[in-house]
C-alpha positions as a Markdown table, in Angstrom:
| # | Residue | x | y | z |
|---|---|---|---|---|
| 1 | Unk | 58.0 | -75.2 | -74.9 |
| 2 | Unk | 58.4 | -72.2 | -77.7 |
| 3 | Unk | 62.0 | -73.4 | -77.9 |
| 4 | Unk | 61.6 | -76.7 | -79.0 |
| 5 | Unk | 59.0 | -75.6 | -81.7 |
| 6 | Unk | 61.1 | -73.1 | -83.2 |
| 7 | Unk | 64.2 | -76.3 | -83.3 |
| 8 | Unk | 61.8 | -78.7 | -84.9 |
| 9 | Unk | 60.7 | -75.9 | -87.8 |
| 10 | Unk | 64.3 | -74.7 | -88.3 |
| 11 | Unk | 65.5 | -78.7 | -88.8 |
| 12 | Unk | 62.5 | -79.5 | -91.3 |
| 13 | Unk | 63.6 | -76.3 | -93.1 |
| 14 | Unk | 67.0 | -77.3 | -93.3 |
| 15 | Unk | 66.3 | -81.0 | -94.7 |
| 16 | Unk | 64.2 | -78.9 | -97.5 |
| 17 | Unk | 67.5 | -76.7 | -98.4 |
| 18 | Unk | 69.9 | -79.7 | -98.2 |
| 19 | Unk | 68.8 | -81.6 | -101.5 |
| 20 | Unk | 69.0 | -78.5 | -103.6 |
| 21 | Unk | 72.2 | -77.8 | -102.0 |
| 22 | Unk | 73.9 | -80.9 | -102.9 |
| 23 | Unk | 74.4 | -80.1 | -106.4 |
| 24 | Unk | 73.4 | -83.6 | -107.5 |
| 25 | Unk | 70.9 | -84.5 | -110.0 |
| 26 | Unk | 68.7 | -87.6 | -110.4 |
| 27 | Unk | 69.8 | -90.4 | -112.8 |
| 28 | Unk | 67.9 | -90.7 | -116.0 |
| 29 | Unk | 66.0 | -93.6 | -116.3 |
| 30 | Unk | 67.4 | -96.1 | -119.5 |
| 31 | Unk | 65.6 | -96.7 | -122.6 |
| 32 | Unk | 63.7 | -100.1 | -122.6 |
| 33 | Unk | 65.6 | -102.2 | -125.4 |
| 34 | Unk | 63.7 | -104.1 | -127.8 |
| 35 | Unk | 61.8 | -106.2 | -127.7 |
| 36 | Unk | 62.9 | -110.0 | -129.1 |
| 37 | Unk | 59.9 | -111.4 | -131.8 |
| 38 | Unk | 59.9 | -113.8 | -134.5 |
| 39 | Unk | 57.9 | -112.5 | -138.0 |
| 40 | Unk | 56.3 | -113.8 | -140.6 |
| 41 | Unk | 54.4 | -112.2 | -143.9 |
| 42 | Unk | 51.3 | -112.5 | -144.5 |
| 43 | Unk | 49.9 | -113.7 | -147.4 |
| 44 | Unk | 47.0 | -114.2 | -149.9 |
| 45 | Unk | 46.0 | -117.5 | -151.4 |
| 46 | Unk | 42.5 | -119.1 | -152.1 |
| 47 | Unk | 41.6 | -121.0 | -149.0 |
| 48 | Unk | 38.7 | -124.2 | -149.3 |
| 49 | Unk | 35.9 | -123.1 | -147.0 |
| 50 | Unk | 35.2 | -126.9 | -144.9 |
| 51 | Unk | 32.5 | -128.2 | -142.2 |
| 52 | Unk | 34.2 | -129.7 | -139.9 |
| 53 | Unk | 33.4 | -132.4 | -137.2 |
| 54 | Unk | 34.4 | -135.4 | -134.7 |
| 55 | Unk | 32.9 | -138.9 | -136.9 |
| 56 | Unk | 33.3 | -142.7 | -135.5 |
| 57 | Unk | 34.5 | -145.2 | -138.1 |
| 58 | Unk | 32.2 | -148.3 | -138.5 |
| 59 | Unk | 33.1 | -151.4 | -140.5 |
| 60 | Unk | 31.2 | -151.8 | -143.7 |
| 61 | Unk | 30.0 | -154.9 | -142.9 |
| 62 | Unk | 30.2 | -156.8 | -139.3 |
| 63 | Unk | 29.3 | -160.5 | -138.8 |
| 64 | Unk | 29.4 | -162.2 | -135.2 |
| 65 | Unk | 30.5 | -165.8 | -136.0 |
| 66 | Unk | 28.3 | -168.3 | -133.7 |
| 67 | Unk | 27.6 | -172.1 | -134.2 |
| 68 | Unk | 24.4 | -173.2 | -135.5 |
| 69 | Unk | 24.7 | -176.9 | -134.1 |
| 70 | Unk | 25.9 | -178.3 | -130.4 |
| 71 | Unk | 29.0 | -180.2 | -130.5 |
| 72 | Unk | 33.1 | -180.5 | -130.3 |
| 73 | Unk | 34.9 | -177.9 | -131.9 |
| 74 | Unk | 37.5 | -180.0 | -133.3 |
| 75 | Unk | 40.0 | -177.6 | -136.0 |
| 76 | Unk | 40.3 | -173.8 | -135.5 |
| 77 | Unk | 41.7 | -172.7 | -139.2 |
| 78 | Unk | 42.5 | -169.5 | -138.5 |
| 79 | Unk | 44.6 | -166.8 | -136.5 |
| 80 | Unk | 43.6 | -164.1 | -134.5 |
| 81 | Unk | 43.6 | -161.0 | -136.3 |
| 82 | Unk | 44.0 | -162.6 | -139.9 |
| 83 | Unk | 42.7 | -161.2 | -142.7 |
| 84 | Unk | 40.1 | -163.9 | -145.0 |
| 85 | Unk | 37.9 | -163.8 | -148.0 |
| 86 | Unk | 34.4 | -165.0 | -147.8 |
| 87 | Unk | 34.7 | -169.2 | -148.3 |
| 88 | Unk | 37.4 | -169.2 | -146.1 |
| 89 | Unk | 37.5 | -172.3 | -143.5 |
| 90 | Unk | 37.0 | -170.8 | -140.3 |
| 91 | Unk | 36.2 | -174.1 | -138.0 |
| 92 | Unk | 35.3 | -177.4 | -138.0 |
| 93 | Unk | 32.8 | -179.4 | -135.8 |
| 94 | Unk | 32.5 | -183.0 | -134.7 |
| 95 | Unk | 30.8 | -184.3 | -137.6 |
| 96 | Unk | 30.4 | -187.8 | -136.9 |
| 97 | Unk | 26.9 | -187.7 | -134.8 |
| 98 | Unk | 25.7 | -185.4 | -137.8 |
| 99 | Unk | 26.8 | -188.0 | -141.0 |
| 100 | Unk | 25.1 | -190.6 | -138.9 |
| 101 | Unk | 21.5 | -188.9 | -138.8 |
| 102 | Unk | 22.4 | -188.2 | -142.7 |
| 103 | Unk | 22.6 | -192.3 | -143.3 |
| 104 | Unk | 19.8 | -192.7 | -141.4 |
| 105 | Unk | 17.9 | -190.2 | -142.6 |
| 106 | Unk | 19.1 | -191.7 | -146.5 |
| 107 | Unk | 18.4 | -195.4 | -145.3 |
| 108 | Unk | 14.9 | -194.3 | -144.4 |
| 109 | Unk | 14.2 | -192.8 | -148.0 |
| 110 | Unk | 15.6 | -196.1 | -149.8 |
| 111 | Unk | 13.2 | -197.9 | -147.9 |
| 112 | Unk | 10.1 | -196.0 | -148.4 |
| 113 | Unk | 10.6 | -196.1 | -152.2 |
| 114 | Unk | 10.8 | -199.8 | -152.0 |
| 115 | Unk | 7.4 | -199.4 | -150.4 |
| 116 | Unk | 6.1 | -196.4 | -152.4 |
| 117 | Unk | 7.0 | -198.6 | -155.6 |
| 118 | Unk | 5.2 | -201.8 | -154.3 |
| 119 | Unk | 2.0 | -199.5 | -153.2 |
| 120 | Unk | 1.8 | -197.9 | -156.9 |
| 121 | Unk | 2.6 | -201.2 | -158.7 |
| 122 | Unk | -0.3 | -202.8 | -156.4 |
| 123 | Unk | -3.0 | -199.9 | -156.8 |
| 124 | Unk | -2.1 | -199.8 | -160.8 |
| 125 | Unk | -3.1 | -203.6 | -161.1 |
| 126 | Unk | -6.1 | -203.5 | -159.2 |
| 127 | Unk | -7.5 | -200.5 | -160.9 |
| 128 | Unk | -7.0 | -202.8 | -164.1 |
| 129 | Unk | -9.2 | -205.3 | -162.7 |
| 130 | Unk | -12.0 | -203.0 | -161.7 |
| 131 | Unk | -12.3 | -202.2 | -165.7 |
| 132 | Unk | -12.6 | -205.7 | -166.2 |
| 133 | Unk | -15.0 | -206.2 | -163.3 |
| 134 | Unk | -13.1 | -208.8 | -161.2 |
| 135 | Unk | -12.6 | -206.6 | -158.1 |
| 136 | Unk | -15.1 | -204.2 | -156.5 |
| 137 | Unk | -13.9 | -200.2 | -156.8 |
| 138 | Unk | -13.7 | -200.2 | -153.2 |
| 139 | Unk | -11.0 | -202.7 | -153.1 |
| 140 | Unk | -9.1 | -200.5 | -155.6 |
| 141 | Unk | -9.4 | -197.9 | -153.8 |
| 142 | Unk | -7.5 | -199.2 | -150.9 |
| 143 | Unk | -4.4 | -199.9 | -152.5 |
| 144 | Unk | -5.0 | -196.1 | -154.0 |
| 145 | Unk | -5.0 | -195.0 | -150.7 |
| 146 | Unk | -2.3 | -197.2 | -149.6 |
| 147 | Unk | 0.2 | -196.0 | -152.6 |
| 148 | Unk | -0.7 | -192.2 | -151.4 |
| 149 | Unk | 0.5 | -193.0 | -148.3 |
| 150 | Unk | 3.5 | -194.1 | -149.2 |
| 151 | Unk | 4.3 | -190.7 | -151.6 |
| 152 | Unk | 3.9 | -189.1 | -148.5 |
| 153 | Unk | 6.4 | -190.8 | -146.6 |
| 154 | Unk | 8.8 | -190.6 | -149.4 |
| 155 | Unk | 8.2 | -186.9 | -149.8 |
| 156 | Unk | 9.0 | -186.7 | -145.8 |
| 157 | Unk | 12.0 | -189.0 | -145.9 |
| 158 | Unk | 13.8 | -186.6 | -148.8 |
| 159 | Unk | 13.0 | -183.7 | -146.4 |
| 160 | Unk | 15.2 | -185.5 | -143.8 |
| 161 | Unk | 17.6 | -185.9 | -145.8 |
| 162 | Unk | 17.9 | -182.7 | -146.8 |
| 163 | Unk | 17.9 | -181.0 | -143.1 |
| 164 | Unk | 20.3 | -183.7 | -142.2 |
| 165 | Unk | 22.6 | -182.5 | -144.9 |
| 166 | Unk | 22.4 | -178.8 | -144.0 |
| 167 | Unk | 23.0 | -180.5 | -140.1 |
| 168 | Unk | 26.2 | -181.7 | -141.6 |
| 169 | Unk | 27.2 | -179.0 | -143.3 |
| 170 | Unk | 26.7 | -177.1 | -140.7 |
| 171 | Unk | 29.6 | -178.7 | -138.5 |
| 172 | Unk | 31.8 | -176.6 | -141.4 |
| 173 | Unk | 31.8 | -173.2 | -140.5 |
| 174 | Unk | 33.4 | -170.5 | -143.1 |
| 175 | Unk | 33.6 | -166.6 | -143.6 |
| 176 | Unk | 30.5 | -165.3 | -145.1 |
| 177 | Unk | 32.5 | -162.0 | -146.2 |
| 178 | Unk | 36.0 | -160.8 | -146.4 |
| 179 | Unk | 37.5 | -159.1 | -144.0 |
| 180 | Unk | 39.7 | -159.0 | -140.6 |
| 181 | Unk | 39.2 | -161.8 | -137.7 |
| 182 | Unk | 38.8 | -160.3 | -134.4 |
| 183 | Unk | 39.6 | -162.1 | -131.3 |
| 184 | Unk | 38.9 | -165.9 | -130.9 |
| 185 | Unk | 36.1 | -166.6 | -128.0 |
| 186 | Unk | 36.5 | -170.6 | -128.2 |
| 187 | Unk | 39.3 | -172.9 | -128.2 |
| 188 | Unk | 39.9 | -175.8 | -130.1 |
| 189 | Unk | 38.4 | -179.1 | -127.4 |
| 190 | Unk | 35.8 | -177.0 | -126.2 |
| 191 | Unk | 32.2 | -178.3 | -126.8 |
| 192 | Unk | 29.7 | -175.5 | -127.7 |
| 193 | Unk | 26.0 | -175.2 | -128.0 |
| 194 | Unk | 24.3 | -174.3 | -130.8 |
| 195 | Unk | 23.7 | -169.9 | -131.2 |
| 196 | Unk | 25.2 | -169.8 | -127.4 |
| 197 | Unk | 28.0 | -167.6 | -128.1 |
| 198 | Unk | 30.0 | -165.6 | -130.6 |
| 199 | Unk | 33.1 | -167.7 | -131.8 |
| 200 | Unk | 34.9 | -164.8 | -133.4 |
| 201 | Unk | 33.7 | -161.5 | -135.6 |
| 202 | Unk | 34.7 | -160.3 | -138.8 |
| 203 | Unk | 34.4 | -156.6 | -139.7 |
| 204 | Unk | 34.8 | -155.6 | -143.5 |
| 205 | Unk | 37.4 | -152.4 | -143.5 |
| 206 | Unk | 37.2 | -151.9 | -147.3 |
| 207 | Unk | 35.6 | -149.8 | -147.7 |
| 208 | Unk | 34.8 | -148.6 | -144.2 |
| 209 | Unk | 32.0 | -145.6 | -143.4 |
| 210 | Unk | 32.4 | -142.7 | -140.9 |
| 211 | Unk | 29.6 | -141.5 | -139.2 |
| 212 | Unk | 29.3 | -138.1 | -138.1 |
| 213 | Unk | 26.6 | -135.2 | -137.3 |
| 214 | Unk | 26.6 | -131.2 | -138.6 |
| 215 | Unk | 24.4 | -128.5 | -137.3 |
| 216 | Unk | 20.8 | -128.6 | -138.8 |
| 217 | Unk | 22.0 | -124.9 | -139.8 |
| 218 | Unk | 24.4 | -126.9 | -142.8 |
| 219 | Unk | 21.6 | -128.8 | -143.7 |
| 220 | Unk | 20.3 | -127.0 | -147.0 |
| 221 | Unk | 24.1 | -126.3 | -147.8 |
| 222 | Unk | 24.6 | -130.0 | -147.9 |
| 223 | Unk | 21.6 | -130.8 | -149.6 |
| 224 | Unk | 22.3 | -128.8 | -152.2 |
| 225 | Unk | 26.2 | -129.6 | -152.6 |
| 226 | Unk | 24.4 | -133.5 | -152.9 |
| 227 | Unk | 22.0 | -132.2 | -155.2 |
| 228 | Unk | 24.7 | -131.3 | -157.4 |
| 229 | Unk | 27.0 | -134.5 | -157.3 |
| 230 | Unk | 29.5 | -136.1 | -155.3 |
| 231 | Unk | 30.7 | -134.5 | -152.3 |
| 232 | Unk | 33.8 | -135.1 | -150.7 |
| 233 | Unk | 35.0 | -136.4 | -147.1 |
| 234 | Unk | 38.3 | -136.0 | -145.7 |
| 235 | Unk | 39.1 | -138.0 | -142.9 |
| 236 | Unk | 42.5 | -136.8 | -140.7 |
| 237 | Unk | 44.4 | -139.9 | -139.7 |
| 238 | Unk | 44.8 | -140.2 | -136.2 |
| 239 | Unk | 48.1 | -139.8 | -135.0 |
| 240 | Unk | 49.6 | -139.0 | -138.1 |
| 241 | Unk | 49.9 | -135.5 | -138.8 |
| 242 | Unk | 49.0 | -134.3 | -142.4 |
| 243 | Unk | 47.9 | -138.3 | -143.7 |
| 244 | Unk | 43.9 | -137.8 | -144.7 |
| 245 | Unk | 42.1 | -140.5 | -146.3 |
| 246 | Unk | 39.4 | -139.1 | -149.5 |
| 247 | Unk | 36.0 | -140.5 | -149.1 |
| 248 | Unk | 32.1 | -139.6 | -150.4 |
| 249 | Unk | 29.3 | -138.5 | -148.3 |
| 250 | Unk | 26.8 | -141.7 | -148.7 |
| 251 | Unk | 23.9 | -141.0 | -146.3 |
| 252 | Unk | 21.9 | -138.5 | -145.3 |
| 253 | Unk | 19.7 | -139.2 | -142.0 |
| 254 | Unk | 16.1 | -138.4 | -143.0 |
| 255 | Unk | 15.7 | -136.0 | -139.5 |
| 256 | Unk | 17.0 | -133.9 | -137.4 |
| 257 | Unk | 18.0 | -134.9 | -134.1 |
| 258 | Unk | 15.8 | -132.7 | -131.8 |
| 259 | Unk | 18.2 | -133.3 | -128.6 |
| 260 | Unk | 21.0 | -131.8 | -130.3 |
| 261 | Unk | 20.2 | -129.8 | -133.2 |
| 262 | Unk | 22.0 | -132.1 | -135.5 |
| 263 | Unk | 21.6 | -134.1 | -138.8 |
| 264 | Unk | 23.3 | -137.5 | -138.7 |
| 265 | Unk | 25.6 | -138.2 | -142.3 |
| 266 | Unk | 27.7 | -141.4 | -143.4 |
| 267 | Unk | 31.1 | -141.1 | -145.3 |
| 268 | Unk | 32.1 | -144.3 | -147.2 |
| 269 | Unk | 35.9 | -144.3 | -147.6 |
| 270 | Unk | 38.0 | -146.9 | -149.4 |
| 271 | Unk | 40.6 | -147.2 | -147.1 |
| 272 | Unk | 42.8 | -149.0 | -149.4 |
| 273 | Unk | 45.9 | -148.1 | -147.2 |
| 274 | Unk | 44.0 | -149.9 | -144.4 |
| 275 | Unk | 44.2 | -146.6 | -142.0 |
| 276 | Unk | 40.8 | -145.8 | -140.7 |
| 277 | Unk | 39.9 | -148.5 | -138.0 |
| 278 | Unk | 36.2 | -149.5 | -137.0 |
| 279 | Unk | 35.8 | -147.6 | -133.6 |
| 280 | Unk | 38.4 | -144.9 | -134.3 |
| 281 | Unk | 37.5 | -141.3 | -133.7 |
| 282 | Unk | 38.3 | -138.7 | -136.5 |
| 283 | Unk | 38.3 | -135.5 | -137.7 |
| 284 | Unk | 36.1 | -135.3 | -140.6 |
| 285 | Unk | 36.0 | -132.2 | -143.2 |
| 286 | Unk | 33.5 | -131.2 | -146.2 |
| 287 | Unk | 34.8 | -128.6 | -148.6 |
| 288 | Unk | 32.2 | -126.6 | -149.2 |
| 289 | Unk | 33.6 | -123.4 | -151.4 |
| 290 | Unk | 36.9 | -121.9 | -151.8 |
| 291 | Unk | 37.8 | -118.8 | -150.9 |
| 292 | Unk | 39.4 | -116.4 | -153.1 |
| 293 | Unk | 42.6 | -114.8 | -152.2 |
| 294 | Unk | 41.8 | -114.7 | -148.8 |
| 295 | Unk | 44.4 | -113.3 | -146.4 |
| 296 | Unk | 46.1 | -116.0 | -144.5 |
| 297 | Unk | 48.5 | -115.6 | -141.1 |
| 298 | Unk | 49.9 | -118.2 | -139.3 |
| 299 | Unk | 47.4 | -119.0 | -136.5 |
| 300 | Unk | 49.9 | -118.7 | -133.7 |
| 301 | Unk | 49.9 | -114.8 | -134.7 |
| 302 | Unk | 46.6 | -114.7 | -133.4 |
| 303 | Unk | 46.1 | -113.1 | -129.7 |
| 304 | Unk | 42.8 | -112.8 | -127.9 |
| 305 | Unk | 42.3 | -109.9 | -125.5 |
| 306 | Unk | 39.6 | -107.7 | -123.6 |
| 307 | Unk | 38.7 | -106.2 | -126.4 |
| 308 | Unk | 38.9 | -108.8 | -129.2 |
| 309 | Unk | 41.2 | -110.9 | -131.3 |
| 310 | Unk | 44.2 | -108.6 | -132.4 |
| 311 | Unk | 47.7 | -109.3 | -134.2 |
| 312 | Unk | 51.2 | -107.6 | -133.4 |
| 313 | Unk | 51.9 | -105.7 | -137.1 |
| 314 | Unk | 55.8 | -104.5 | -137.2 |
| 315 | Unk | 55.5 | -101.3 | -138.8 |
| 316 | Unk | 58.8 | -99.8 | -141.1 |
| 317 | Unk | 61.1 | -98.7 | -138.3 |
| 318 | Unk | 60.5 | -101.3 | -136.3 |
| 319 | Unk | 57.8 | -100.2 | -134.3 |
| 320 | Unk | 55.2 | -102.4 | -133.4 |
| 321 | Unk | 51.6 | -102.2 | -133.7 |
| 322 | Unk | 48.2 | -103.5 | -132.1 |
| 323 | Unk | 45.9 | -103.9 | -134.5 |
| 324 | Unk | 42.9 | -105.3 | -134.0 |
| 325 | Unk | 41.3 | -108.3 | -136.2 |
| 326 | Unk | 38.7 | -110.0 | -137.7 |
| 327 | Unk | 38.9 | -114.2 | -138.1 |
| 328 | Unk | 38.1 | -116.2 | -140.2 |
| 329 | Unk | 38.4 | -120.0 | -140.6 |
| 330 | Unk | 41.3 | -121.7 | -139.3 |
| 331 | Unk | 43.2 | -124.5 | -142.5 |
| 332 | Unk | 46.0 | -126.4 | -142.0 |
| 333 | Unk | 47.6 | -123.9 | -139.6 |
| 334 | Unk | 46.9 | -120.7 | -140.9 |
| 335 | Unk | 43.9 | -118.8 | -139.8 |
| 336 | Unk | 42.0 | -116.3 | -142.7 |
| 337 | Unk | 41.9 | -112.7 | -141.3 |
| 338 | Unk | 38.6 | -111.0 | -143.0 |
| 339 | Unk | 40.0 | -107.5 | -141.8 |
| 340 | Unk | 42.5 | -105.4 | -140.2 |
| 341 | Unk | 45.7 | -107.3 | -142.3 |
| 342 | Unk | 47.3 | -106.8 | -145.7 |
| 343 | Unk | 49.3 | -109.0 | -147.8 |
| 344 | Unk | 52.4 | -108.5 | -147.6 |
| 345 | Unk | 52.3 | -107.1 | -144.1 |
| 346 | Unk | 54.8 | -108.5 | -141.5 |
| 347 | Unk | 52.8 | -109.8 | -138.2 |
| 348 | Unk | 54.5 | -111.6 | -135.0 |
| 349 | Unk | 54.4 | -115.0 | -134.4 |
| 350 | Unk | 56.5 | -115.6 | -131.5 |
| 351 | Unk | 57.5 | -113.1 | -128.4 |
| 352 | Unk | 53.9 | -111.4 | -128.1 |
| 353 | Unk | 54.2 | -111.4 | -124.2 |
| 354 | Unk | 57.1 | -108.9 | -124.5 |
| 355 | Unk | 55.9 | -106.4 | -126.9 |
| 356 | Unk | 54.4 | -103.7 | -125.9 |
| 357 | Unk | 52.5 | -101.2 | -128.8 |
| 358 | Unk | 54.1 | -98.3 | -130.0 |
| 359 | Unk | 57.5 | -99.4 | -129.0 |
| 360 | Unk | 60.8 | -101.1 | -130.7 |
| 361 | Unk | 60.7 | -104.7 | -131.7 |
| 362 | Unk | 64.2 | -106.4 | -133.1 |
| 363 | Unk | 63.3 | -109.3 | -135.6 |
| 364 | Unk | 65.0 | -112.8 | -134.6 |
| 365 | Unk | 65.4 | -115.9 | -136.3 |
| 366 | Unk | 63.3 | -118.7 | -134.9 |
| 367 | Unk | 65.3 | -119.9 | -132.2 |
| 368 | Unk | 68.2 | -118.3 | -132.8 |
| 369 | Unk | 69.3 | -115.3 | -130.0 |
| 370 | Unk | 70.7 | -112.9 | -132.6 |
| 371 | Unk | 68.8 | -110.6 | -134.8 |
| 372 | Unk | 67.9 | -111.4 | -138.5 |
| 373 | Unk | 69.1 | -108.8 | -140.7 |
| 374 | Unk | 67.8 | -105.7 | -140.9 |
| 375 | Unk | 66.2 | -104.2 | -144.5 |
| 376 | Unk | 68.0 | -101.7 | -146.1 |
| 377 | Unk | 66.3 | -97.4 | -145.5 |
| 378 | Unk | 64.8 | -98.4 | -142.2 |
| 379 | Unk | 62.2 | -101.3 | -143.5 |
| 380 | Unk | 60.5 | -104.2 | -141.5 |
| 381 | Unk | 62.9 | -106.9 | -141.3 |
| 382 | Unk | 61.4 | -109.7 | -144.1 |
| 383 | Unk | 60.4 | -112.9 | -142.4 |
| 384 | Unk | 62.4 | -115.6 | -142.1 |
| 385 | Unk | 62.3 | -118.2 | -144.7 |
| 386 | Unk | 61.1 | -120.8 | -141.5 |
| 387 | Unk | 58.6 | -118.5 | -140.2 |
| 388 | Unk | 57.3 | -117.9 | -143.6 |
| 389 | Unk | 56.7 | -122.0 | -143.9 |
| 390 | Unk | 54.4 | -121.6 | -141.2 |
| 391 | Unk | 51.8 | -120.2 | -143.5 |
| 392 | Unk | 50.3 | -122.9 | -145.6 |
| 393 | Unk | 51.0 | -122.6 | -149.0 |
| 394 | Unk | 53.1 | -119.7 | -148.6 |
């Protein structure tokens, strides 16, 4: 038993010895290389501070087309989607049982003022002959009564008439604004009943109004803004990058919504260009102030960690440094930094993932796999001219 202790310490010794004994040394470990980013500068222009929310565009004006009378609908004058000004021929209905009333109504009148004429003629002798004392004033005032009547009848005869005219003219239906069709309800043959159902709508898209709510928090800022004059919309086109429409802030709700915390507002725009549709969703902005020479980075050279928001500054010898951020608002892709940045200042808008602080960076061209050019005396490479175009109004 001794023996085969001593063998097992005298083996472990020699496995310490051997490494030292070999005369070989362990391989240094390379340096990491740089890391790949793209750049840009950062700059310092006056930046328009905006309100901002999601509106729903709403026709001006919206009028659901519906008969006022039962009958055939005999001519359709228009086409789906076709734009009309108001007096436009829209449809037409069967007239005929409608001009017939209107003669009868008319014949009715001419005879009653046959009558009428008789009854007056009649009373007006008869109240001669009282004077002279041939006839009693009773019998007078028969025919006076009899002449009365026949006013009256006259007077409800012309009333006919004139509600069998607006029957008639009725069976012509036309646009009572301008503005687009929608689609038709009723074809041509169909008979139709009298307020039963819309025919077709018309919605008035110039001007049109976006409606959209702001926190009550905005409220005395846009109040006084009003107060002060007009105050200006923009309305972002959707799906069209960069096309806004200019509009006017036209209403102001008279509360605040309780549910929500929010104050209700109407833009009218002119939509000249025919852009904005009723029902569309937008993105609606107020300018409120401009900021002054506000520092502005591209927004993509904005990261968000544990500790913050923070941007990737490359320092002169290409180093690379964390430095952590404060935001401000975001406009037309650049994003105001209130602190931590400098004009002039190179930051990293593309290969964040691989840098890590305190180490090398090497400056690429967007999308390119060589590096840009490197500044003379061991400066930060300058941006490129494409990265640079990322900040607005760089």
């Amino acid at each position: 038993m001794p023996l085969r202790t001593n063998a097992a310490v005298l083996i472990a010794g020699l496995s310490l010895l051997l490494p030292g004994c070999s005369g070989k040394k362990k391989p240094e470990q390379a340096p990491r290389p740089p890391a790949p980013v793209v750049v840009a500068t950062a700059t310092q222009r006056d930046v328009p501070v905006l309100l901002r929310a999601i509106g729903t565009m709403e026709a001006s004006e919206s009028v659901t087309i519906k008969t006022q009378l039962s009958g055939e609908l005999t001519k359709v004058a228009f086409k789906e989607g076709q734009d009309v000004r108001k007096g436009d021929l829209l449809c037409q209905l069967d007239s005929r049982p409608y001009r017939a009333a209107l003669k009868k109504a008319e014949a009715a009148l001419a005879r009653d003022l046959v009558i009428m004429k008789n009854a007056r003629e009649n009373y007006g002798r008869y109240h001669q002959l009282v004077k002279e004392g041939i006839v009693t004033q009773e019998q007078a005032e028969g025919y006076r009564t009899t002449a009365e009547s026949a006013e009256a009848s006259v007077a409800a005869d012309r009333a006919e008439v004139e509600n069998a005219r607006a029957q008639l003219s009725y069976c012509t239906i036309t646009a009572p604004i301008s503005g687009r069709l929608g689609v038709l309800t009723v074809n041509q043959g169909n008979v139709v009943k009298a307020n039963d159902s819309s025919l077709v709508t018309i919605n008035k898209l110039t001007p049109i109004f976006a409606t959209f709510s702001l926190p009550e928090k905005d409220l005395a800022e846009i109040k006084r803004h009003m107060a002060g004059g007009r105050v200006v919309v923009e309305a972002e086109v959707p799906n069209q990058p960069g096309v806004v429409e200019k509009g006017t802030v036209t209403f102001l709700d008279n509360g605040v919504d309780a549910a929500t915390g929010t104050i209700k507002l109407k833009a009218t725009f002119e939509n000249s260009r025919k852009l904005l549709w009723p029902g569309q969703f937008v993105t609606v902005s107020i300018t409120l102030s401009v900021r002054k020479n506000a520092v502005v980075v591209p927004s993509q050279a904005v990261q968000t960690g544990q500790q913050g928001q923070y941007v990737f500054v490359v320092k002169p010898g290409m180093m690379a440094e964390l430095r952590p951020v404060g935001v401000g608002p975001v406009y037309q892709g650049g994003t105001v930094i209130e602190k931590g940045i400098q004009p002039g200042e190179q930051v990293v808008i593309d290969g964040q993932v691989r840098v890590i602080p305190g180490a090398r960076v090497e400056v690429k061209q967007p999308g390119s796999a060589g590096p840009a050019k490197a500044a003379p005396n061991g400066a930060a490479a300058p941006a490129p001219a494409t990265a640079k175009g990322a900040v607005p109004g760089a």
